[in-house]
One Martini backbone bead per residue (centre of mass of N, CA, C, O) as a GRO file, in nm:
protein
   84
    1UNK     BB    1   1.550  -3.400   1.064
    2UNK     BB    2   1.469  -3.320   0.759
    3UNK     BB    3   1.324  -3.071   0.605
    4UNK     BB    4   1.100  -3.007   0.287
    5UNK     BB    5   1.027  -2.818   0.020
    6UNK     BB    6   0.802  -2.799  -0.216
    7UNK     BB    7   0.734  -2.655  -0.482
    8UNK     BB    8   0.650  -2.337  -0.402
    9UNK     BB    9   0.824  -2.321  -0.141
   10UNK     BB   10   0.872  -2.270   0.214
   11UNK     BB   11   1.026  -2.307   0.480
   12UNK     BB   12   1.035  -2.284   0.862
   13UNK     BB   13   1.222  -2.332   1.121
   14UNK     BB   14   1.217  -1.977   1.201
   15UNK     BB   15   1.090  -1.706   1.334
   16UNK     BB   16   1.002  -1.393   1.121
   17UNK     BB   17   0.997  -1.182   0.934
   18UNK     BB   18   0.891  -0.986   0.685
   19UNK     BB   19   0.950  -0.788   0.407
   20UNK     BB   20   0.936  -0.514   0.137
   21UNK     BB   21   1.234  -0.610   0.159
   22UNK     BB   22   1.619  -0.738   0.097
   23UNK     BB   23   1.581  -0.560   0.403
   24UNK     BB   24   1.671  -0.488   0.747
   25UNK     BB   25   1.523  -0.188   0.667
   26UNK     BB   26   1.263  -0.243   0.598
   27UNK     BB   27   0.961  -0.306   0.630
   28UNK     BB   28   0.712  -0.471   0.841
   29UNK     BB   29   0.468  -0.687   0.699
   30UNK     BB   30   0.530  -0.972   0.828
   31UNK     BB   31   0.511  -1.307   0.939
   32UNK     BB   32   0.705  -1.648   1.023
   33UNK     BB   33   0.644  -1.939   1.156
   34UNK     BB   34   0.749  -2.211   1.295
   35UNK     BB   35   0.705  -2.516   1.092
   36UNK     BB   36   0.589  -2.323   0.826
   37UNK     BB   37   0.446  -2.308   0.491
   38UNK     BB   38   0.543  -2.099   0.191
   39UNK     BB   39   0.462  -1.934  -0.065
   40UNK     BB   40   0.712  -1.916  -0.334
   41UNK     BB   41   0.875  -1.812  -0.643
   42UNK     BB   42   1.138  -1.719  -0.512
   43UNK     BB   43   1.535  -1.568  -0.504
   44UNK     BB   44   1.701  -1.320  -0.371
   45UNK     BB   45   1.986  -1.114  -0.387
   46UNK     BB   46   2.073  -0.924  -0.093
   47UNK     BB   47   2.156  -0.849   0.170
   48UNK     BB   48   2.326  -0.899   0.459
   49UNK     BB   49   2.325  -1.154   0.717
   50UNK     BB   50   2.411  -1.183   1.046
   51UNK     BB   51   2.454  -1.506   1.232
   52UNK     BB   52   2.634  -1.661   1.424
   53UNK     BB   53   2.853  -1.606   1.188
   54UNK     BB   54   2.660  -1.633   0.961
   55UNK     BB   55   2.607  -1.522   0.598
   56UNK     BB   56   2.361  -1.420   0.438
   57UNK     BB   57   2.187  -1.321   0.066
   58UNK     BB   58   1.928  -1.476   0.115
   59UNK     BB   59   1.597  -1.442  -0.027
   60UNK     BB   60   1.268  -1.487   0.004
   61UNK     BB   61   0.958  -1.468  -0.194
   62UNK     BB   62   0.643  -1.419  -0.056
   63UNK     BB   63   0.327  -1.515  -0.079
   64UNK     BB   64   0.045  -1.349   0.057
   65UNK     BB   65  -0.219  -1.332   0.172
   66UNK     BB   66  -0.323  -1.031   0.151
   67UNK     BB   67  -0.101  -0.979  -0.052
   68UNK     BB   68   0.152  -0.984  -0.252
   69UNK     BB   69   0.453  -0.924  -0.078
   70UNK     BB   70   0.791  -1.084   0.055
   71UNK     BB   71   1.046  -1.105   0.270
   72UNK     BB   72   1.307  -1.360   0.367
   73UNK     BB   73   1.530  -1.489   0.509
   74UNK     BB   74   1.751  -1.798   0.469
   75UNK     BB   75   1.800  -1.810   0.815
   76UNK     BB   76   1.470  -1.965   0.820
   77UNK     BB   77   1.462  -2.044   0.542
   78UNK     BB   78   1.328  -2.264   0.260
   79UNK     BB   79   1.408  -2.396  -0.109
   80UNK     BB   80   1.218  -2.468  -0.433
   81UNK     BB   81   1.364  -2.214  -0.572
   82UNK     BB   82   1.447  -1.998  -0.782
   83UNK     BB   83   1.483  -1.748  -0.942
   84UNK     BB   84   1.430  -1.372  -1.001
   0.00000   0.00000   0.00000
């Protein structure tokens, strides 16, 4: 069954790192546990990404609990928001 983001959010199927850009050489600011919503106002494309096969360069951009920003991968959330 899939689970869906309300707008202004991303779901997270998968814990991933959080970053202060969208790239996997940024430093990791935070990190988002799987099964869990967080607030997030767009998506960038960034960096490409590739496991199993899959290559994404969708990163969501998420308003972090204490400020600021981070990004995550899209191989790991998901969401109903726009473009940065």
């Amino acid at each position: 069954m899939a689970t869906y983001a309300k707008a202004g959010t991303v779901y997270c199927s998968g814990g991933a790192n959080v970053r202060s850009c969208s790239s996997t050489s940024c430093s990791i600011v935070s990190y988002v546990v799987a099964g869990n919503s967080y607030p997030s106002d767009c998506y960038v494309i960034g960096s490409s990404v590739t496991i199993g096969g899959s290559t994404k360069a969708t990163w969501y951009r998420l308003n972090l609990k204490a400020g600021g920003k981070g990004y995550v991968s899209a191989h790991y959330c998901s969401g109903n928001v726009g473009k940065c």
